[in-house]
PDB file of C-alpha atoms and ligand atoms in Angstrom:
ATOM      1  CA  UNK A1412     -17.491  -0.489  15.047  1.00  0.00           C
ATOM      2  CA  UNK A1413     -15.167   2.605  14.158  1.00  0.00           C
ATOM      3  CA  UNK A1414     -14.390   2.895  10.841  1.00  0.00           C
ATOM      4  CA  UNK A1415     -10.986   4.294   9.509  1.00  0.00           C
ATOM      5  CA  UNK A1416      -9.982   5.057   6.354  1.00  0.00           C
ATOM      6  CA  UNK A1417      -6.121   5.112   5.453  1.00  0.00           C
ATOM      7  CA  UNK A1418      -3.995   7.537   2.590  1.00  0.00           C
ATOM      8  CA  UNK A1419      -0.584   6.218   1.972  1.00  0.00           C
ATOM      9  CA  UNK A1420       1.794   6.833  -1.215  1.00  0.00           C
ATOM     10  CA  UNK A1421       4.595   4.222  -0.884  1.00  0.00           C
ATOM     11  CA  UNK A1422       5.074   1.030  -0.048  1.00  0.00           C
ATOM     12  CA  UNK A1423       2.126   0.472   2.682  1.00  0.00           C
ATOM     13  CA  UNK A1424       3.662  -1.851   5.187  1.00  0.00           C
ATOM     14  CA  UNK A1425       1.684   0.206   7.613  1.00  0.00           C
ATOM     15  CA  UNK A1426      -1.454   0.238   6.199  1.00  0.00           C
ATOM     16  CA  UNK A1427      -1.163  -3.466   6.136  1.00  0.00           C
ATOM     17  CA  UNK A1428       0.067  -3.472   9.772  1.00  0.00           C
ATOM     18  CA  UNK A1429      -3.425  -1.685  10.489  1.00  0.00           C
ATOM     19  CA  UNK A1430      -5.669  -3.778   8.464  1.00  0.00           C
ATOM     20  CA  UNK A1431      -4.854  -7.003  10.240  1.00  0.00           C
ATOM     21  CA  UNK A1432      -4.909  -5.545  13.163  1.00  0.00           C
ATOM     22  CA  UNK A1433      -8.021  -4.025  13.657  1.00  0.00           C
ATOM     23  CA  UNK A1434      -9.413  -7.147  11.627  1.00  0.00           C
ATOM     24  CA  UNK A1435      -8.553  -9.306  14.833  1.00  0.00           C
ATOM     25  CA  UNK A1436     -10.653  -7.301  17.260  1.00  0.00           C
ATOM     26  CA  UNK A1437     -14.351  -5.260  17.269  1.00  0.00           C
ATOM     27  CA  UNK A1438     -13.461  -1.581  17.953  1.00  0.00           C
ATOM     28  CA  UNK A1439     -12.339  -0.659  14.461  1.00  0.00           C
ATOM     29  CA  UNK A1440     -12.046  -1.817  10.504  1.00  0.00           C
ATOM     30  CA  UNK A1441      -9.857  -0.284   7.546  1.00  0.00           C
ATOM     31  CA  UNK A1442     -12.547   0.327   5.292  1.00  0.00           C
ATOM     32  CA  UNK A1443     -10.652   2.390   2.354  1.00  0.00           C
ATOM     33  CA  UNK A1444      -7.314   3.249   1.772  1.00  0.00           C
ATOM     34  CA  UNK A1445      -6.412   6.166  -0.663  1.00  0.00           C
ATOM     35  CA  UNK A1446      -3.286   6.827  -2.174  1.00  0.00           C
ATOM     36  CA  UNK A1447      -1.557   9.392  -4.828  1.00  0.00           C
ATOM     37  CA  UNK A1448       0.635   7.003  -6.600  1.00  0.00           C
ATOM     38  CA  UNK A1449      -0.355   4.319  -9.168  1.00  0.00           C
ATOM     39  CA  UNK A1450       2.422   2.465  -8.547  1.00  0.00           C
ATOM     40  CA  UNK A1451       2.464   2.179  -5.276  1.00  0.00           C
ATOM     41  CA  UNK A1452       2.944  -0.992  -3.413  1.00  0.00           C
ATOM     42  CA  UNK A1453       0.427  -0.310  -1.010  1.00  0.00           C
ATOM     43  CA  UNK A1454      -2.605  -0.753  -3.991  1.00  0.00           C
ATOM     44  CA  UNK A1455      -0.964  -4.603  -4.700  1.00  0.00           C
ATOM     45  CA  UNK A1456      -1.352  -4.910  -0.555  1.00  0.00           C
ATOM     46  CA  UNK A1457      -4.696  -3.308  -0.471  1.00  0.00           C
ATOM     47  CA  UNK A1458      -6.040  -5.687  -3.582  1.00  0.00           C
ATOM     48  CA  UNK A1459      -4.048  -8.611  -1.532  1.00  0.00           C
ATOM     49  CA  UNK A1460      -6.017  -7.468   1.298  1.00  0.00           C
ATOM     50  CA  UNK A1461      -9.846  -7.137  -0.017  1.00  0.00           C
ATOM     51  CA  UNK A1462      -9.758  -3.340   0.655  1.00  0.00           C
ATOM     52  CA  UNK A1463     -11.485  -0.959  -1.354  1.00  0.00           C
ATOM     53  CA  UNK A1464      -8.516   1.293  -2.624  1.00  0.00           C
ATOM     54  CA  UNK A1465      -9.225   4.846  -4.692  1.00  0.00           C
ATOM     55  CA  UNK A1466      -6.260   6.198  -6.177  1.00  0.00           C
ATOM     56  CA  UNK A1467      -5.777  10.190  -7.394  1.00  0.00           C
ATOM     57  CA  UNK A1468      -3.328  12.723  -8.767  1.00  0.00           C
ATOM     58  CA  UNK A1469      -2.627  16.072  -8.089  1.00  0.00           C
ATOM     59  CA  UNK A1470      -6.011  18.157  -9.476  1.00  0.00           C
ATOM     60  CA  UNK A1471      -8.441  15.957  -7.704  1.00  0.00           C
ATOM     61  CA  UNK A1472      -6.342  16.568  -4.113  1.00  0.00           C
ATOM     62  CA  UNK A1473      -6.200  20.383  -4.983  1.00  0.00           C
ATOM     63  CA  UNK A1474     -10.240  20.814  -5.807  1.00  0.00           C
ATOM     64  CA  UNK A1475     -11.497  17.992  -3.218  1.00  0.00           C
ATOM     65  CA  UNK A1476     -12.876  16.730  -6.453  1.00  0.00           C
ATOM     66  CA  UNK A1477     -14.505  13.191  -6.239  1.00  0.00           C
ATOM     67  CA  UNK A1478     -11.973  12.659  -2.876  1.00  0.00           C
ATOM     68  CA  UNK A1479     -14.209  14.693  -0.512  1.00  0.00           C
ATOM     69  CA  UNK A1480     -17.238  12.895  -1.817  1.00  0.00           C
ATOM     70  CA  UNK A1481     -15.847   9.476  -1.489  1.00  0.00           C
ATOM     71  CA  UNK A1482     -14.929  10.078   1.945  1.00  0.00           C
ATOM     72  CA  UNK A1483     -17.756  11.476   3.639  1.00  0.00           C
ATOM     73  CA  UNK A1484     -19.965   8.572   2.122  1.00  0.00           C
ATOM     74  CA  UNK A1485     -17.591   6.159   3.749  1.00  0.00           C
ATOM     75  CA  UNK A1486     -18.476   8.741   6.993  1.00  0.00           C
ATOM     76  CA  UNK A1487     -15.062   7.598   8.661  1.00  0.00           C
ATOM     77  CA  UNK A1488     -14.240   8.327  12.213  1.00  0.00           C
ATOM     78  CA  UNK A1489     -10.750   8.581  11.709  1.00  0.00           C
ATOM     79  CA  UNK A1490      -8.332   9.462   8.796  1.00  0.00           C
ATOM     80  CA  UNK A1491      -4.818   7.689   9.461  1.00  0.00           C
ATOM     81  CA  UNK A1492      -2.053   8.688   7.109  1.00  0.00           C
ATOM     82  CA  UNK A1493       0.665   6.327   7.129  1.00  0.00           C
ATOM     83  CA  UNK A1494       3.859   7.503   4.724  1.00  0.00           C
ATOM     84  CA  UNK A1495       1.360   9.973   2.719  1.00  0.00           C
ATOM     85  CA  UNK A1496       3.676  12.470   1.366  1.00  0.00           C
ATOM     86  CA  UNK A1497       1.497  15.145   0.360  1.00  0.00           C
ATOM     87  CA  UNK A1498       0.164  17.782   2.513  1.00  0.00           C
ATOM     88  CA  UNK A1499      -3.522  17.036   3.964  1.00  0.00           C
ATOM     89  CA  UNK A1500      -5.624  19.626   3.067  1.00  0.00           C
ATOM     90  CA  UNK A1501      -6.835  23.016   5.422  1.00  0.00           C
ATOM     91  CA  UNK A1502     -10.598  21.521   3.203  1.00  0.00           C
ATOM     92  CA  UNK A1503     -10.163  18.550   4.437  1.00  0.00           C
ATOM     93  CA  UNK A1504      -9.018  19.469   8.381  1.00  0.00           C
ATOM     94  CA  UNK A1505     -12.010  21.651   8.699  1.00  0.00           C
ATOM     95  CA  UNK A1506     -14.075  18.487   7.828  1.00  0.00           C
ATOM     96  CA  UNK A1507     -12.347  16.664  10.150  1.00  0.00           C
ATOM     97  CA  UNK A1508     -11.076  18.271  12.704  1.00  0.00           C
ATOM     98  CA  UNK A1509      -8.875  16.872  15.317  1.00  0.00           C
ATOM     99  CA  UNK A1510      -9.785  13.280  13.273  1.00  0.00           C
ATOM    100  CA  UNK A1511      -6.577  12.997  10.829  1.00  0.00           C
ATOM    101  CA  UNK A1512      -3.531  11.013  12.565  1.00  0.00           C
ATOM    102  CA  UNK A1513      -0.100  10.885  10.946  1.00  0.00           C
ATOM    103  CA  UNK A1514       3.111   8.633  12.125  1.00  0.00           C
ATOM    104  CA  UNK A1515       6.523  10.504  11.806  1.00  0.00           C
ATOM    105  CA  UNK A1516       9.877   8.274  11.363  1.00  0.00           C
ATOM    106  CA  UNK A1517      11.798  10.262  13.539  1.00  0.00           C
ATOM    107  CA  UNK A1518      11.125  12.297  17.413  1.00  0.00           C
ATOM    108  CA  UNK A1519       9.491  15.106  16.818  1.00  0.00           C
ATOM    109  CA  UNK A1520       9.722  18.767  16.918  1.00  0.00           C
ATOM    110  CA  UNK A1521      13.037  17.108  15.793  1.00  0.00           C
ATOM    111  CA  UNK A1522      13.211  15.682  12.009  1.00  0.00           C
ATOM    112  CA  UNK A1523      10.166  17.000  10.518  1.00  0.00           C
ATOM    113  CA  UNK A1524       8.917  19.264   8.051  1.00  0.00           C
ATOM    114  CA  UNK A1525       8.680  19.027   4.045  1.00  0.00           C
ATOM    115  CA  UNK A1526      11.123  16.707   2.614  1.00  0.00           C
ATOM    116  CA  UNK A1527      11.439  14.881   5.635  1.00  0.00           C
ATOM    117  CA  UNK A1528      10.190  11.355   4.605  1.00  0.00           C
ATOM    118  CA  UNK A1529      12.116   7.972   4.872  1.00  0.00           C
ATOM    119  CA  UNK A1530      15.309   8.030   4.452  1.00  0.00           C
ATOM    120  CA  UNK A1531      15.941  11.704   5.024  1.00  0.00           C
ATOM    121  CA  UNK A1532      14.716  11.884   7.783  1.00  0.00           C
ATOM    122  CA  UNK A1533      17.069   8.555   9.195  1.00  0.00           C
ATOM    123  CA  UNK A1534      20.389  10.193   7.314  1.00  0.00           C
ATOM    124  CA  UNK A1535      19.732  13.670   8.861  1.00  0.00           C
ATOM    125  CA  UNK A1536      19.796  11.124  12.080  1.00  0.00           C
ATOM    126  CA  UNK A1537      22.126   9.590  11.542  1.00  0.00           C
ATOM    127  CA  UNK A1538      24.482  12.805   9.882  1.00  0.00           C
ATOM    128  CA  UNK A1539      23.684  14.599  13.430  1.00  0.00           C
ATOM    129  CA  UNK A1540      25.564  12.347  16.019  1.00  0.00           C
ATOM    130  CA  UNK A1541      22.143  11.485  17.576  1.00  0.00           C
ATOM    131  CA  UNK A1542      21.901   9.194  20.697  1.00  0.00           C
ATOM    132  CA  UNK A1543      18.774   8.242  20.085  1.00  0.00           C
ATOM    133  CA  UNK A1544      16.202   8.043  17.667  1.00  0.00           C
ATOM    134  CA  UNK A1545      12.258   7.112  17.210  1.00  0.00           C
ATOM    135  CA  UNK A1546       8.918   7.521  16.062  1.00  0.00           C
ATOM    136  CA  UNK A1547       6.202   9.839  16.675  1.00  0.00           C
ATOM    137  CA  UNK A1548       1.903   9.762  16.220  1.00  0.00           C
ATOM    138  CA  UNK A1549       0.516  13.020  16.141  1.00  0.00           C
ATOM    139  CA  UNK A1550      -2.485  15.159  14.875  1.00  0.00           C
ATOM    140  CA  UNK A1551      -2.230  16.262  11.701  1.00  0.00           C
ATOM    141  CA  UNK A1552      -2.605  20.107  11.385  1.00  0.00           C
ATOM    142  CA  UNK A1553      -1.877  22.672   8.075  1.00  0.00           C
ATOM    143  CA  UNK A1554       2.000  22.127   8.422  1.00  0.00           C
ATOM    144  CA  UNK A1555       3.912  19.267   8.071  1.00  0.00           C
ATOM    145  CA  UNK A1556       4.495  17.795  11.031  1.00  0.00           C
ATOM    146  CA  UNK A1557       3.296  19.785  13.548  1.00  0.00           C
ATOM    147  CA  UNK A1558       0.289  18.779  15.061  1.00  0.00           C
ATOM    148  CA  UNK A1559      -0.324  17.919  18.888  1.00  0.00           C
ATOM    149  CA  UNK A1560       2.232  14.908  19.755  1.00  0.00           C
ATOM    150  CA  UNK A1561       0.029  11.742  21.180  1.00  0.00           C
ATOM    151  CA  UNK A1562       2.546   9.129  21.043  1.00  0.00           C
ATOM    152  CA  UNK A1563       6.345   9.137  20.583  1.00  0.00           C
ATOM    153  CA  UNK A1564       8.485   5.846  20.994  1.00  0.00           C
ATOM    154  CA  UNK A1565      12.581   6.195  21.166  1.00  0.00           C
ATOM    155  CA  UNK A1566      15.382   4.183  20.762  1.00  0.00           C
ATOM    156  CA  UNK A1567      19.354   4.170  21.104  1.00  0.00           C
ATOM    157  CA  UNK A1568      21.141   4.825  18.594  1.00  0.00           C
ATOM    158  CA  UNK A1569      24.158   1.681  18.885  1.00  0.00           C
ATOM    159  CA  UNK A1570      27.779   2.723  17.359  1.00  0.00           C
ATOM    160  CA  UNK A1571      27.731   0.434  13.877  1.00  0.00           C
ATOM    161  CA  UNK A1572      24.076   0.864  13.060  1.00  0.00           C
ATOM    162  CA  UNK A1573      23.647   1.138   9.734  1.00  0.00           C
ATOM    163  CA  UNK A1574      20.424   2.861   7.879  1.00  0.00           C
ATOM    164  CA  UNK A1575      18.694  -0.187   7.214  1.00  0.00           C
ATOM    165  CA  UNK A1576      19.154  -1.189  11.003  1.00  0.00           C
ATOM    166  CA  UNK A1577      17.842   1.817  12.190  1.00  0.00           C
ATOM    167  CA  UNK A1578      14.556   1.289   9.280  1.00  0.00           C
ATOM    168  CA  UNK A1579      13.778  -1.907  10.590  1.00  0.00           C
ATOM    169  CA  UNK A1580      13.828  -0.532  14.216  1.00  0.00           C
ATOM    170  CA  UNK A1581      11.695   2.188  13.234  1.00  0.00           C
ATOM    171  CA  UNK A1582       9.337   0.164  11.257  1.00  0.00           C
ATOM    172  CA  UNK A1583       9.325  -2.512  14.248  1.00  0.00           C
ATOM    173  CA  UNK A1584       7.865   0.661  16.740  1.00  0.00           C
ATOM    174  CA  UNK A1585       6.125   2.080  13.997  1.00  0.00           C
ATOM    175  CA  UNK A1586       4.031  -1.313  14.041  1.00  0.00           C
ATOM    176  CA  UNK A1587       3.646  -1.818  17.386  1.00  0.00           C
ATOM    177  CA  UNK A1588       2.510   1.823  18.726  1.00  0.00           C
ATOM    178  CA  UNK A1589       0.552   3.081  15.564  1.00  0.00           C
ATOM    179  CA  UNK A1590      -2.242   0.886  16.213  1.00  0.00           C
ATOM    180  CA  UNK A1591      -2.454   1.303  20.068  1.00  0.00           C
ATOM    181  CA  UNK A1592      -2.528   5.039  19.234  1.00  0.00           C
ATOM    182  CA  UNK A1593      -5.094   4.868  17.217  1.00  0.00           C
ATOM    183  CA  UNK A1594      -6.854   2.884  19.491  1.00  0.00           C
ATOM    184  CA  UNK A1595      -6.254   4.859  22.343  1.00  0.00           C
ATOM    185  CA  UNK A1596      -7.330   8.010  20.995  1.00  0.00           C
ATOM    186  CA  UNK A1597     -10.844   6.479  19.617  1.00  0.00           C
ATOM    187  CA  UNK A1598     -11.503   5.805  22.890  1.00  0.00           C
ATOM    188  CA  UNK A1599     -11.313   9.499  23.769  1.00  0.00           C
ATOM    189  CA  UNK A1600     -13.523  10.172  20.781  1.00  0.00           C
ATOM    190  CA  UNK A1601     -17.494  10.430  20.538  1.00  0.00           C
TER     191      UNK A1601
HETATM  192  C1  GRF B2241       6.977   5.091   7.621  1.00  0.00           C
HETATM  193  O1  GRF B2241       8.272   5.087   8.122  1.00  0.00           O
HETATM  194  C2  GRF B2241       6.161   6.222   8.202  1.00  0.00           C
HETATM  195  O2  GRF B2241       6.573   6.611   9.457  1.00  0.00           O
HETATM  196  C3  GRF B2241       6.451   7.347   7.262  1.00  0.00           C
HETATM  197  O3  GRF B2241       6.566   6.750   6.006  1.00  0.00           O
HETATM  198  C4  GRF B2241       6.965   5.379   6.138  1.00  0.00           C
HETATM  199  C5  GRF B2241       5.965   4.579   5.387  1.00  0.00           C
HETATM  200  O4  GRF B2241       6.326   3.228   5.261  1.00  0.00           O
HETATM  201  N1  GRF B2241       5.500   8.406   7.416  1.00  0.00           N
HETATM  202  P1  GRF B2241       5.276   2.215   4.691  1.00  0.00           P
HETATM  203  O5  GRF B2241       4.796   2.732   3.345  1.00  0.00           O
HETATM  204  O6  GRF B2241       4.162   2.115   5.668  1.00  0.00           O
HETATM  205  O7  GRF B2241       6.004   0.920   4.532  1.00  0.00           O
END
């Protein structure tokens, strides 16, 4: 069993998305999630959810302190950020390398970048005249945003569609492929 541990800073819908999922088959289990916010609505779904959830601020992210510990003793094969808005650490990468996954709200090289989160990202969208529109799973590398693509997911953009239209599309992909690329790339993983 593959063990993956999640950060997230907002609301969590994904993180939930992933707990039930891998809790209905055998390759994989949430077994942490970490976030930076203490109000964030992803520690009420991780309590909710009987998952062991570790919040911290700023300091501890910059010096590792107790986050680099609590992670390797969880010994995770995968870190999955889903909507963690601060950048992952070069610290951390080199611990992990080629093991930290992020999902982008928007195509990517396209959209991305710092500030790009949420509703930005669908405004900047929507502001452009795009045709279409989507969501991309990538590695996670020192800059926002730019690691190697493994999974992008598009849509048209329909005349009338309004931002929350085009969230709950992109939260509708974002549910469906974040999991299968997860699970796809574990299997190309020792
Ligand atoms: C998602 O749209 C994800 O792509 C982005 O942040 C949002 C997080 O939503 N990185 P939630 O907290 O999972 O509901």
């Amino acid at each position: 069993m593959k063990k993956l541990i999640v950060f997230a800073s907002g609301s969590g819908s994904n993180a939930e998305n992933l707990v039930r999922y891998f809790e209905a088959g055998k390759q994989a289990r949430v077994v942490a999630i970490f976030c930076n916010n203490p109000t964030a609505g992803v520690l009420q779904r991780a309590e909710k959810l009987g998952i062991p959830a570790y919040v911290f601020n700023k300091e501890d992210w910059k010096t590792g302190n107790f986050i680099d510990e609590k992670v390797a003793s969880l010994q995770p094969d995968l870190i999955i950020l889903a909507g963690f808005l601060w950048l992952f650490p070069t610290r951390l990468l080199h611990l992990y390398p080629n093991r930290v996954l992020n999902i982008h709200p928007a195509l990517l090289p396209k959209y991305g970048g710092k500030g790009m989160y949420g509703d930005h990202v669908h405004r900047a969208v929507l502001n452009s005249n795009e045709t279409n529109h989507g969501v991309t799973v990538h590695l996670v590398n020192e800059h926002f945003d730019e690691g190697e693509i493994l999974k992008q997911e598009s849509f048209e953009i329909q005349t009338g569609d309004t931002l929350d239209v085009i969230v709950a599309k992109i939260h509708a992909i974002e549910f469906d492929i974040y999991p299968k690329a997860i699970e796809e790339y574990l299997k190309t993983i020792v």
